[in-house]
Tab-separated table of C-alpha atoms in Angstrom:
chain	number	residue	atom	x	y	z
A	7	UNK	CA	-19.522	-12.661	-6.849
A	8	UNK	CA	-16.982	-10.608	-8.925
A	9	UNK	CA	-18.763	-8.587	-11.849
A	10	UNK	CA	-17.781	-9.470	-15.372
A	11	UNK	CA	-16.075	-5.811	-15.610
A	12	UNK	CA	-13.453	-7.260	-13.004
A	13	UNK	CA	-13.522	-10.953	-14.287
A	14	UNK	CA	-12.549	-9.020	-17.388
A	15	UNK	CA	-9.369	-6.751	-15.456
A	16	UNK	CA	-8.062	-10.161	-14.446
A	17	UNK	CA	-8.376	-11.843	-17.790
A	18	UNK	CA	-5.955	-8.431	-18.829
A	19	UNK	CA	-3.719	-9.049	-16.027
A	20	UNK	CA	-2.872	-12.772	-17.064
A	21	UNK	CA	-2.729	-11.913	-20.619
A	22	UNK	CA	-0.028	-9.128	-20.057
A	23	UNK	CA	1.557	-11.640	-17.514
A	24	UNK	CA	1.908	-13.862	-19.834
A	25	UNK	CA	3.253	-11.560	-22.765
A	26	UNK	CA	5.743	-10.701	-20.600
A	27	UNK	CA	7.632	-13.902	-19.842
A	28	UNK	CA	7.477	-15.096	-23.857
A	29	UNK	CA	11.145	-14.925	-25.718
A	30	UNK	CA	11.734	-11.943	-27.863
A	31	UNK	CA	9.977	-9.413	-26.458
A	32	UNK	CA	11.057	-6.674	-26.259
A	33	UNK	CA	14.075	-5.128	-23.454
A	34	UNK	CA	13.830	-1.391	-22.748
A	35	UNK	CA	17.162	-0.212	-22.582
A	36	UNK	CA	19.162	-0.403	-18.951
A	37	UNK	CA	19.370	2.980	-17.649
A	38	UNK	CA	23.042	3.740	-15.816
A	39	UNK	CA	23.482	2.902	-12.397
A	40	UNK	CA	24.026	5.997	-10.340
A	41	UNK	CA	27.286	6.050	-7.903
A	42	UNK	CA	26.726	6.354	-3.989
A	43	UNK	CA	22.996	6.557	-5.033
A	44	UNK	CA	20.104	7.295	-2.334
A	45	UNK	CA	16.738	5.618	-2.734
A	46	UNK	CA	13.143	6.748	-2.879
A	47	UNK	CA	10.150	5.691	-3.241
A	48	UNK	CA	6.954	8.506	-3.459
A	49	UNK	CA	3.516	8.144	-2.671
A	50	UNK	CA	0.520	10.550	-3.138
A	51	UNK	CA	-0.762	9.965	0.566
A	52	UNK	CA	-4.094	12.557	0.118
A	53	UNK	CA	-7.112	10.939	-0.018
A	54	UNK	CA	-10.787	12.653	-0.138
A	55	UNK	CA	-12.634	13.905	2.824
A	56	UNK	CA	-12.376	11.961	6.410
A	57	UNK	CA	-15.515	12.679	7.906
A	58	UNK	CA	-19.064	14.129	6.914
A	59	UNK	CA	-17.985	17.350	8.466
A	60	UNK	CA	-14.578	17.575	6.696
A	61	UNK	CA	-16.248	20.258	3.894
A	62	UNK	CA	-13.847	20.801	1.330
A	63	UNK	CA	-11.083	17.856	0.768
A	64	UNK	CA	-9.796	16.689	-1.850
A	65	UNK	CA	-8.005	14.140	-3.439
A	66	UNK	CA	-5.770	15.918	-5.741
A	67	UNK	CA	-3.826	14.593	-8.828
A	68	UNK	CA	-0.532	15.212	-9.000
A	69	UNK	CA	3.179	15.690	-10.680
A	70	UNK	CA	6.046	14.751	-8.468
A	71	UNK	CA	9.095	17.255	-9.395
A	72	UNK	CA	12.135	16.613	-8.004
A	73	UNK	CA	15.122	19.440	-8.867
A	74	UNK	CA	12.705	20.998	-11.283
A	75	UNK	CA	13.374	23.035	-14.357
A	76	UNK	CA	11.968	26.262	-15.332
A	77	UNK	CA	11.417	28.743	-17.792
A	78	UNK	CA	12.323	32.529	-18.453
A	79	UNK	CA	8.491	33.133	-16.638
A	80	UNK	CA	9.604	30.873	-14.005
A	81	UNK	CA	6.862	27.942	-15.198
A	82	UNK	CA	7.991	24.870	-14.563
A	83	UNK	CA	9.030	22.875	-17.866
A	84	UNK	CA	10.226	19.136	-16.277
A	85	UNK	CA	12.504	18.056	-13.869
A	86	UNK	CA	15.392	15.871	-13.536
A	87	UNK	CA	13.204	12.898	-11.965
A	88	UNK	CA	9.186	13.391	-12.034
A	89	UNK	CA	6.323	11.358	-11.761
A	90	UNK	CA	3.630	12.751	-13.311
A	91	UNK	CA	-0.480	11.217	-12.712
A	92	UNK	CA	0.374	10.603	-9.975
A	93	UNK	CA	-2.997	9.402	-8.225
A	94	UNK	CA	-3.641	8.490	-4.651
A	95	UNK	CA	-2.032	5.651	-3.150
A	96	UNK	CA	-3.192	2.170	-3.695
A	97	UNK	CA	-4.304	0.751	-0.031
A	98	UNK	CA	-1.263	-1.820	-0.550
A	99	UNK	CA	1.587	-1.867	-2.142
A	100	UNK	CA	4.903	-4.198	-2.472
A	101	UNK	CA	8.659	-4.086	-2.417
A	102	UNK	CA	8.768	-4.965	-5.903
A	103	UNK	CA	7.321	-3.087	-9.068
A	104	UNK	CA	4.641	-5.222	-9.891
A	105	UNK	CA	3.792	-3.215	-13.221
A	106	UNK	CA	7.386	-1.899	-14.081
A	107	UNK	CA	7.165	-3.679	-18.087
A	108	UNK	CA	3.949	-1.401	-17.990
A	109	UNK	CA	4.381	1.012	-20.731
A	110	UNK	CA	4.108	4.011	-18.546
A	111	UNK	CA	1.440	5.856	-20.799
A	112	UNK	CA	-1.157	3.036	-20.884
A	113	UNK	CA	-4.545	3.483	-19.355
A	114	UNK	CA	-5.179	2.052	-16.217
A	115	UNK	CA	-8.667	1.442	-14.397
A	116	UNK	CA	-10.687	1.871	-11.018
A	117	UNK	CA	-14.210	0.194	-10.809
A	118	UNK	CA	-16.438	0.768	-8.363
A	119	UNK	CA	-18.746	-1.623	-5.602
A	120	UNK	CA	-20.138	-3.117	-8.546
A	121	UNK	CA	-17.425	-3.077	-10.465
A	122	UNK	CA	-18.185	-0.332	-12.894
A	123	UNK	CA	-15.431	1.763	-14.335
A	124	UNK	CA	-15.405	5.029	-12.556
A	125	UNK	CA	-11.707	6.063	-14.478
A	126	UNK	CA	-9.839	5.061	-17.265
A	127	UNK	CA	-6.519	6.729	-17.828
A	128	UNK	CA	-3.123	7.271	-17.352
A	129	UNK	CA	-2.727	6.761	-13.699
A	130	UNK	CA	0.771	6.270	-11.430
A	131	UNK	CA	0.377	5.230	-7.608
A	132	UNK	CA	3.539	5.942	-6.629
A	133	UNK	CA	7.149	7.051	-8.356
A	134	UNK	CA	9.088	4.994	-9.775
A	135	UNK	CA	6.433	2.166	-10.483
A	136	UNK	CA	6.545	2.192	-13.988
A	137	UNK	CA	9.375	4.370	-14.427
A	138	UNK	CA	12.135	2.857	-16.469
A	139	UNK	CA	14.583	4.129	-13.628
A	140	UNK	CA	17.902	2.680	-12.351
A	141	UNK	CA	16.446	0.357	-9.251
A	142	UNK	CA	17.865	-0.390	-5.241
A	143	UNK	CA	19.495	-3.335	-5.678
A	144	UNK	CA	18.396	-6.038	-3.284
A	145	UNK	CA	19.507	-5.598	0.147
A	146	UNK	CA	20.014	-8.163	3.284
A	147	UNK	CA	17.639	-10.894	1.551
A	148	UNK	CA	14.733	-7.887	0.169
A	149	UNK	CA	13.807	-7.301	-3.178
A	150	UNK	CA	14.310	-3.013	-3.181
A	151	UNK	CA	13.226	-2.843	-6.448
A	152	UNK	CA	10.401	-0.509	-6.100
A	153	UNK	CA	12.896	1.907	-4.671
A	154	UNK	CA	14.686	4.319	-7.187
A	155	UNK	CA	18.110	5.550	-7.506
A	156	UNK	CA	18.720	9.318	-7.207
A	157	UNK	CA	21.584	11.216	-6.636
A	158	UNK	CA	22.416	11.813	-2.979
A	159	UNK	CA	22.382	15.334	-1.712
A	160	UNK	CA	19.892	18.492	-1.165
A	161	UNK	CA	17.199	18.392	-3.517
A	162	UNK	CA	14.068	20.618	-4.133
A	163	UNK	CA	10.841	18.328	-3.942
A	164	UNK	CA	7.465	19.967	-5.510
A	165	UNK	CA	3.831	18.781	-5.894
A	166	UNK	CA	2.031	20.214	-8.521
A	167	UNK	CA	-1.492	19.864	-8.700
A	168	UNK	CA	-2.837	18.981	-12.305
A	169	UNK	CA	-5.858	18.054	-13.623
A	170	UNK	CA	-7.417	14.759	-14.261
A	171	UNK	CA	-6.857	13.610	-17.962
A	172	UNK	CA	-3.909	12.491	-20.418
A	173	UNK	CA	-2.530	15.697	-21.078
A	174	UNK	CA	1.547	15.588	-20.016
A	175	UNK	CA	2.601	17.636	-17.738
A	176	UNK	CA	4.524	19.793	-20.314
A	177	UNK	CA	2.003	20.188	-22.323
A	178	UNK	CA	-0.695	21.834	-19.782
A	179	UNK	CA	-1.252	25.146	-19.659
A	180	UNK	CA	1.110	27.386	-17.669
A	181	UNK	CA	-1.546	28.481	-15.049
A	182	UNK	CA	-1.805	24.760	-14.071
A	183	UNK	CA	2.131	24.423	-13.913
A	184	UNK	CA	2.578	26.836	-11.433
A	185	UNK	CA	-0.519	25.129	-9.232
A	186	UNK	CA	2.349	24.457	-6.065
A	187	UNK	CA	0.787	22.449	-3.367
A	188	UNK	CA	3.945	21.242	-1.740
A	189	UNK	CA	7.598	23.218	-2.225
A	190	UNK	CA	10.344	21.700	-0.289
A	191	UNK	CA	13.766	20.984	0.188
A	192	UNK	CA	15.172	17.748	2.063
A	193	UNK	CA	18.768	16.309	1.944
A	194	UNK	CA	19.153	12.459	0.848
A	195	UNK	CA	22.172	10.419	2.300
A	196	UNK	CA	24.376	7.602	0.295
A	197	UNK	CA	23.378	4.425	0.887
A	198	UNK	CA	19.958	5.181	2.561
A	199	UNK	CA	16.366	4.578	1.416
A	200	UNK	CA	13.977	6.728	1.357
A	201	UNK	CA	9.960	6.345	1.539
A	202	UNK	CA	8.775	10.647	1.018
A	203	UNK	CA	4.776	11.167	0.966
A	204	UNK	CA	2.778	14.216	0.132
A	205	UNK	CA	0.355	14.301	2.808
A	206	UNK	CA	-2.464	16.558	4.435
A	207	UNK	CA	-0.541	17.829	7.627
A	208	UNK	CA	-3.933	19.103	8.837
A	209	UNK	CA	-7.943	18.113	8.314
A	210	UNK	CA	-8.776	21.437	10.616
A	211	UNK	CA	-10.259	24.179	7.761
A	212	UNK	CA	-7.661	25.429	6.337
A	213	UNK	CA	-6.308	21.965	5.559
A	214	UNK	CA	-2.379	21.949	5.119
A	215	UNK	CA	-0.592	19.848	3.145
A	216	UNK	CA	2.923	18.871	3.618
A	217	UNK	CA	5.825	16.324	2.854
A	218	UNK	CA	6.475	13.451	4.674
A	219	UNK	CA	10.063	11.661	4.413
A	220	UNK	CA	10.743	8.307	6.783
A	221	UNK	CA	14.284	6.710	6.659
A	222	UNK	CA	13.568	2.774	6.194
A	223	UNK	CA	15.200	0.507	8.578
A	224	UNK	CA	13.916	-2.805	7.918
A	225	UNK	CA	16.419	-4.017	5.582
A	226	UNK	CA	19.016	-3.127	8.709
A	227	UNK	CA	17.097	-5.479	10.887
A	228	UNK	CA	17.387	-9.547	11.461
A	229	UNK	CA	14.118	-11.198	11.294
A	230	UNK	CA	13.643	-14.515	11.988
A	231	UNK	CA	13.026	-16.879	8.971
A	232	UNK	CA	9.895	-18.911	10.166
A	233	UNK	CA	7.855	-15.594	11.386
A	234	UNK	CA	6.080	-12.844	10.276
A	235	UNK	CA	6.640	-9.559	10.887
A	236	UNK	CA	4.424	-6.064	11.287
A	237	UNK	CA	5.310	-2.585	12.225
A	238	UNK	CA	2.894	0.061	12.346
A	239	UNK	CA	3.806	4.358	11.633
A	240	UNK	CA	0.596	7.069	12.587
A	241	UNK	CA	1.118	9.719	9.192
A	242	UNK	CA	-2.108	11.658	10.083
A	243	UNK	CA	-2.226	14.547	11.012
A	244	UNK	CA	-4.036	17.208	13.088
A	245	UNK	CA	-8.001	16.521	12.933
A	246	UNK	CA	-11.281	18.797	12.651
A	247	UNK	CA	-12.072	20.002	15.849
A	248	UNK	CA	-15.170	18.600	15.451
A	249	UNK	CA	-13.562	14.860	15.911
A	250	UNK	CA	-11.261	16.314	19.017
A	251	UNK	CA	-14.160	17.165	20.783
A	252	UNK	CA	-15.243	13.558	20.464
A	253	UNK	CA	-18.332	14.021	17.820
A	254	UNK	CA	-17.078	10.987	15.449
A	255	UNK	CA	-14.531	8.179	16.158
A	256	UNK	CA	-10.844	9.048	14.905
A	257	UNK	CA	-7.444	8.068	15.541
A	258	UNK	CA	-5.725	9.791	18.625
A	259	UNK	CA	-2.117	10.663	19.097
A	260	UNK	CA	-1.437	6.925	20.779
A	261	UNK	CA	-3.111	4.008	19.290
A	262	UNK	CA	-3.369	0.218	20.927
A	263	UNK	CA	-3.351	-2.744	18.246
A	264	UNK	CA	-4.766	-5.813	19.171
A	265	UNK	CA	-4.348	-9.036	16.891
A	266	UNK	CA	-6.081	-12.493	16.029
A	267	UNK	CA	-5.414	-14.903	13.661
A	268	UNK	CA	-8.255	-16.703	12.177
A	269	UNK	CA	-9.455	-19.292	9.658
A	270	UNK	CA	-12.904	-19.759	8.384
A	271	UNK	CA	-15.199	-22.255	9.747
A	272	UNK	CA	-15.747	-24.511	6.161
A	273	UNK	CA	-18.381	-26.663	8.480
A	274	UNK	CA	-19.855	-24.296	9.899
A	275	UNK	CA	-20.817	-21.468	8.062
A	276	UNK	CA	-19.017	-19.275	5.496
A	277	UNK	CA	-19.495	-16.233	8.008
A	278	UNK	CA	-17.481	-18.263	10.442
A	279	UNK	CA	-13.848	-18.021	11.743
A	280	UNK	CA	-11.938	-19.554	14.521
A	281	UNK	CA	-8.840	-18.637	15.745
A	282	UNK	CA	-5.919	-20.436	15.218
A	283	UNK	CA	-3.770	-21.694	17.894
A	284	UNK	CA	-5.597	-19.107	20.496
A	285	UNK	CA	-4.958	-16.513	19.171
A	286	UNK	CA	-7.546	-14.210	19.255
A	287	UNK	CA	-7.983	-10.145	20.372
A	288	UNK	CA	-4.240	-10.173	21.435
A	289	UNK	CA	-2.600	-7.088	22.405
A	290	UNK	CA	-0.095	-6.493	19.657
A	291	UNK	CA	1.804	-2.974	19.996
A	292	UNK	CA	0.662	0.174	21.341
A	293	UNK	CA	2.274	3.679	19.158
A	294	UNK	CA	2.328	6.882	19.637
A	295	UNK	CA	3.715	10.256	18.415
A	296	UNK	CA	1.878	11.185	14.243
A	297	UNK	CA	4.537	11.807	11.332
A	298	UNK	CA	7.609	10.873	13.626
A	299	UNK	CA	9.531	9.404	10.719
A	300	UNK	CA	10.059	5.966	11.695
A	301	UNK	CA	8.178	2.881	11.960
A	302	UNK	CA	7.132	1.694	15.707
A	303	UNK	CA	9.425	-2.195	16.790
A	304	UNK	CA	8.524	-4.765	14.233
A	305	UNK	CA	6.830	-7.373	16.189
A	306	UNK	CA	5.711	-10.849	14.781
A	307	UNK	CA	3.574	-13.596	13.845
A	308	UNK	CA	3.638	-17.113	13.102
A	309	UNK	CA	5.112	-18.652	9.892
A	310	UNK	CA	1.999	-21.604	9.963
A	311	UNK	CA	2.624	-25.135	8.586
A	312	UNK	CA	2.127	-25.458	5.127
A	313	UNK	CA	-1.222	-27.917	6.667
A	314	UNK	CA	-3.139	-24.706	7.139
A	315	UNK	CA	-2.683	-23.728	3.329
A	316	UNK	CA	-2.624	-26.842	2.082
A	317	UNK	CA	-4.655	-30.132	1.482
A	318	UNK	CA	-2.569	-33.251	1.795
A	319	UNK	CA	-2.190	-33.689	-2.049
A	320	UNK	CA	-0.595	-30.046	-2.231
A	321	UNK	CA	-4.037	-28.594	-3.591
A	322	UNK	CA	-4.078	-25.045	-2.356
A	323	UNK	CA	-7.414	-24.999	0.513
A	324	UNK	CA	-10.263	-23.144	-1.506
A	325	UNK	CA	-13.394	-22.865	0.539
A	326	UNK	CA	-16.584	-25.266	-0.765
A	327	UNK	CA	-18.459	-23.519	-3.530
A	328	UNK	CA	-21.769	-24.606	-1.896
A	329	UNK	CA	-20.688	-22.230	1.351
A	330	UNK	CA	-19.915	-19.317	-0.579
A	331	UNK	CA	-22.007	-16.390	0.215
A	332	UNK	CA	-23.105	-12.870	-1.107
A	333	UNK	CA	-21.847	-10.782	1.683
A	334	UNK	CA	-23.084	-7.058	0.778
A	335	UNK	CA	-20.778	-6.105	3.539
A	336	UNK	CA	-17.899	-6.650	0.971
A	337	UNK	CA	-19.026	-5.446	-2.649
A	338	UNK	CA	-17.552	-7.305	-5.121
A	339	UNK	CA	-14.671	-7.781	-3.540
A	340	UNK	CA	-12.425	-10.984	-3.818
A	341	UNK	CA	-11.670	-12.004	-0.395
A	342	UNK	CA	-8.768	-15.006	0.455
A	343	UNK	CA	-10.781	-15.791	3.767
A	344	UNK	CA	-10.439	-19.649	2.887
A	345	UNK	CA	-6.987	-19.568	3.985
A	346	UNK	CA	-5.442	-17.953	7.441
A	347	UNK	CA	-5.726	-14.539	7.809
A	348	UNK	CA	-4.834	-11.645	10.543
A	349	UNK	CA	-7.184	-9.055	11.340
A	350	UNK	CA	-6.198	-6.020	13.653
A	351	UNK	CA	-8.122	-4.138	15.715
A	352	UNK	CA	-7.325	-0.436	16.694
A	353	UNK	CA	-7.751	1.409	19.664
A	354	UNK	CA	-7.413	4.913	20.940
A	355	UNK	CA	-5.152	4.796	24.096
A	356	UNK	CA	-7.083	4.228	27.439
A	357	UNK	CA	-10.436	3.075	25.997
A	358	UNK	CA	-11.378	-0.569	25.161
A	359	UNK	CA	-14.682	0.269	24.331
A	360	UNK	CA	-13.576	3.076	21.406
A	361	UNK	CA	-12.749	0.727	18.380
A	362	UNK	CA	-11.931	3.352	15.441
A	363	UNK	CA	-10.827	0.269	13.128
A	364	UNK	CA	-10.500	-3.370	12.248
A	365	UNK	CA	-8.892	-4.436	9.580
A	366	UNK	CA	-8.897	-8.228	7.682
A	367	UNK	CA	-5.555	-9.091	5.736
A	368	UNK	CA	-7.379	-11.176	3.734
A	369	UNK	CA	-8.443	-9.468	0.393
A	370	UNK	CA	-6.882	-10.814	-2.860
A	371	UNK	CA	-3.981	-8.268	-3.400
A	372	UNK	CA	-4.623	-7.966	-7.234
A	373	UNK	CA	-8.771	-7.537	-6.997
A	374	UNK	CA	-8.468	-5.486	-4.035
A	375	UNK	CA	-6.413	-2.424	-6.094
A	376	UNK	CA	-8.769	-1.679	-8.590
A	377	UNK	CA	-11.436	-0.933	-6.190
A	378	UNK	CA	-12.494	2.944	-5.584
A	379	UNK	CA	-10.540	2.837	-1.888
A	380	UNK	CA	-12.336	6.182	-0.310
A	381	UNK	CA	-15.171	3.548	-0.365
A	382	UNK	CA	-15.587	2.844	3.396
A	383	UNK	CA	-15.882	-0.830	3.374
A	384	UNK	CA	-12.921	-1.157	0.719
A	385	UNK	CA	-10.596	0.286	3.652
A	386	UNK	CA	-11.403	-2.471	5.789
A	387	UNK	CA	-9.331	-5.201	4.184
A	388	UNK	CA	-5.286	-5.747	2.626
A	389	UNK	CA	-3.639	-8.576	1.398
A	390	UNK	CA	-2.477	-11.748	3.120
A	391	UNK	CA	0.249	-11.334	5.189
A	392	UNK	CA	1.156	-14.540	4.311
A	393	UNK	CA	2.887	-14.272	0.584
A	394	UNK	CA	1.329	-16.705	-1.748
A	395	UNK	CA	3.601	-17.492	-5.333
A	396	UNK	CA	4.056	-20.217	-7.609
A	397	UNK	CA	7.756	-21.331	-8.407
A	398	UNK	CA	8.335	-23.871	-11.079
A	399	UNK	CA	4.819	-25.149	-10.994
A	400	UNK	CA	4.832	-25.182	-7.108
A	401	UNK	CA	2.902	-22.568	-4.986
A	402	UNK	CA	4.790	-21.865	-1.689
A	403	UNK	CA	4.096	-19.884	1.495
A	404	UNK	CA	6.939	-16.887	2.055
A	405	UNK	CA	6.734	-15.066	5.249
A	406	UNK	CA	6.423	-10.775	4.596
A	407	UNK	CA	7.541	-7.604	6.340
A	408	UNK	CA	4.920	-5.410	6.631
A	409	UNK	CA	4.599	-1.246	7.668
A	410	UNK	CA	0.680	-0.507	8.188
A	411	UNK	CA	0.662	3.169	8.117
A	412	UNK	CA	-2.596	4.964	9.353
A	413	UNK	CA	-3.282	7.644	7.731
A	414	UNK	CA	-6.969	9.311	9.088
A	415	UNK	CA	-9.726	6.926	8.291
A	416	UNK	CA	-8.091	4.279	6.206
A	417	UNK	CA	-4.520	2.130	7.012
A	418	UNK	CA	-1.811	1.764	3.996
A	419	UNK	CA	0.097	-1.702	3.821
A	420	UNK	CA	3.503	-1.498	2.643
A	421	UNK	CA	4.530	-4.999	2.086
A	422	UNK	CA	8.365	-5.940	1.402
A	423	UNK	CA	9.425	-9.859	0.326
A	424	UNK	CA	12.041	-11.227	2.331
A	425	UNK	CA	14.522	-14.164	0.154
A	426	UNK	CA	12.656	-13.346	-2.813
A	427	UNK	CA	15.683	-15.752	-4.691
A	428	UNK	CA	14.507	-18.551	-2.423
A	429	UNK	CA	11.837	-21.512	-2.285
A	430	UNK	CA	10.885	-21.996	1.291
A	431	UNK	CA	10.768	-25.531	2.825
């Protein structure tokens, strides 16, 4: 059962829902398109320590500085784009801005298993978010809109580590400002989008960070209108030696995914799935090579009937009340495990026996990112792959296109909508 502290997050989320789609609010000002822009997105990819014997990781808070400016001591001052609080990555995240009329100084939260506030701030997950940026405009059906224009060309890209609290970046003391964790350059083309990640190149002691730039493809690609689609990218790095030498499970350089797609058992037992239409510990996709900058072949997955969702009178399926259990296994967790869901099961190469992770697209996508996600059992579940939304009064089923990035012990979803400006059949 949710705690009253989330019950409460939700309540906000409707009410600023809501308050958004009233007449007369207010418009922030367009910002100019830019000509021949590139597009980026940026993620803070570092999470805490991997394993017990990891000593020393961190999850560092950020500012994102992209052609920064300086002063006379050579401290930097701004930039001409920057992101600053920028906190680790959410475990999922979509194509379109889902708090860009977010005023970008108000407080955000992450709870904990029992949904106790652990931080309240100002916290960004990724740049632009809730920048009030010039956006990608949609491209070959997607909604780009969490994609940012920049200018194309070379640009100098630095991380800044900064502490934890509401202080702006300008305003922190000079020592901090020159706290460089990441200091590159990388060269942005026209027309091409961008998703660039600060990352830990290495776990071994000392652990290296670096920056880590893949050139999207997906919105290149034809995908079939009735199916959905997956690709997977490996962004981890080198490991302790410790987990080389085989002392704890960990992701090797080629990973095998196997699939099933199941529904709960509603006669049976709440701790009960079956798989739908046979489909159950399928190989899915084998990938190898870490950091290679692209994502592996999207492969895909049935569009289902809209008789797996839905009862007959168009009442979404919602399972019993009387089943529902307390399942310690998931916190306080909302889970959408009353409707079909995929879970994936990963491999290292060569060894059926070494599971390293399953994962269960079946967490509710807005619950599910206020959770503390270095918890381990958080990291076992994202969002539906199948995209739930209510247009004019009528919720419909729209099929996704989803990158599952591993990154060490955990696996990012990067989930884009395909005809956004349509109502599916």
């Amino acid at each position: 059962m949710l705690s009253k502290a989330v019950l409460f997050i939700n309540f906000v989320i409707c009410i600023i829902a809501c308050s958004i789609m009233l007449p007369g609010c207010t418009k922030y000002k367009p910002a100019e398109p830019i000509e021949n822009a590139a597009y980026i997105r940026v993620f803070n990819s570092i999470a805490g320590s991997v394993e017990p014997t990891d000593i020393g990781g961190l999850s560092p808070f950020l500012t994102f500085l992209m052609d920064p400016a300086s002063d006379a001591g050579g401290t930097f001052t701004g930039a001409n784009v920057m992101c600053d609080y920028l906190n680790t990555r959410q475990l999922s995240s979509q194509s379109y801005p889902t708090d860009a009329d977010t005023d970008p100084s108000a407080p955000s939260m992450i709870v904990d298993e029992a949904g106790v506030p652990l931080y309240t701030g100002i916290v960004n997950f990724e740049y632009p978010g809730k920048a009030h940026v010039p956006a990608a405009p949609a491209m070959n059906g997607f909604d780009m809109s969490s994609w940012a224009q920049v200018k194309p060309g070379k640009h100098r890209i630095v991380f800044v580590v900064r502490p934890k609290n509401n202080t702006p970046f300008a305003s922190l003391d000079e020592r901090i400002r020159k706290n460089i964790l990441i200091d590159t350059t990388i060269e942005l083309k026209a027309g091409e989008v961008y998703t660039v990640q600060a990352l830990q190149t290495s776990k071994e002691s000392p652990i290296t960070y670096g920056l880590y730039v893949r050139t999207e493809n997906f919105y290149k690609q034809s995908f079939e209108a009735n199916k959905i689609y997956v690709g997977f990218d490996n962004i981890s790095g080198k490991y302790p030696l410790a987990a080389q030498l085989g002392f704890f499970n960990f992701f090797s350089d080629t990973v095998n995914i196997y699939y099933s797609y199941l529904m709960r058992d509603v006669i049976v037992s709440a701790n009960t799935t079956l798989p739908i239409m046979g489909m159950q510990d399928l190989f899915y996709t084998t990938i190898s090579n870490r950091q290679a900058g692209k994502v592996a072949s999207y492969l895909s997955l049935p569009l289902l009937p809209r008789s797996y969702f839905f009862y007959k009178d168009s009442t979404l399926k919602k399972f019993p009340s009387n089943l529902q259990k307390n399942n310690s296994n998931t916190g306080g967790i909302q889970l959408d495990e009353d409707i079909p869901f995929v879970k994936f099961d990963f491999y290292n190469y060569n060894s059926t026996s070494q599971k390293v992770l399953s994962v269960n697209c079946s967490a509710n996508p807005v619950t599910l990112q206020y959770y503390n996600q270095n918890i381990p059992y958080v990291r076992r579940y994202l969002p539906n792959l199948n995209l739930i939304l209510n247009n004019n009064n009528r919720i419909n089923i729209y099929p996704t296109v989803s990158i599952l990035e591993i990154c060490y012990d955990r696996v990012y979803m990067m989930q884009m909508q395909r005809a956004f400006n349509e109502v599916p059949r």
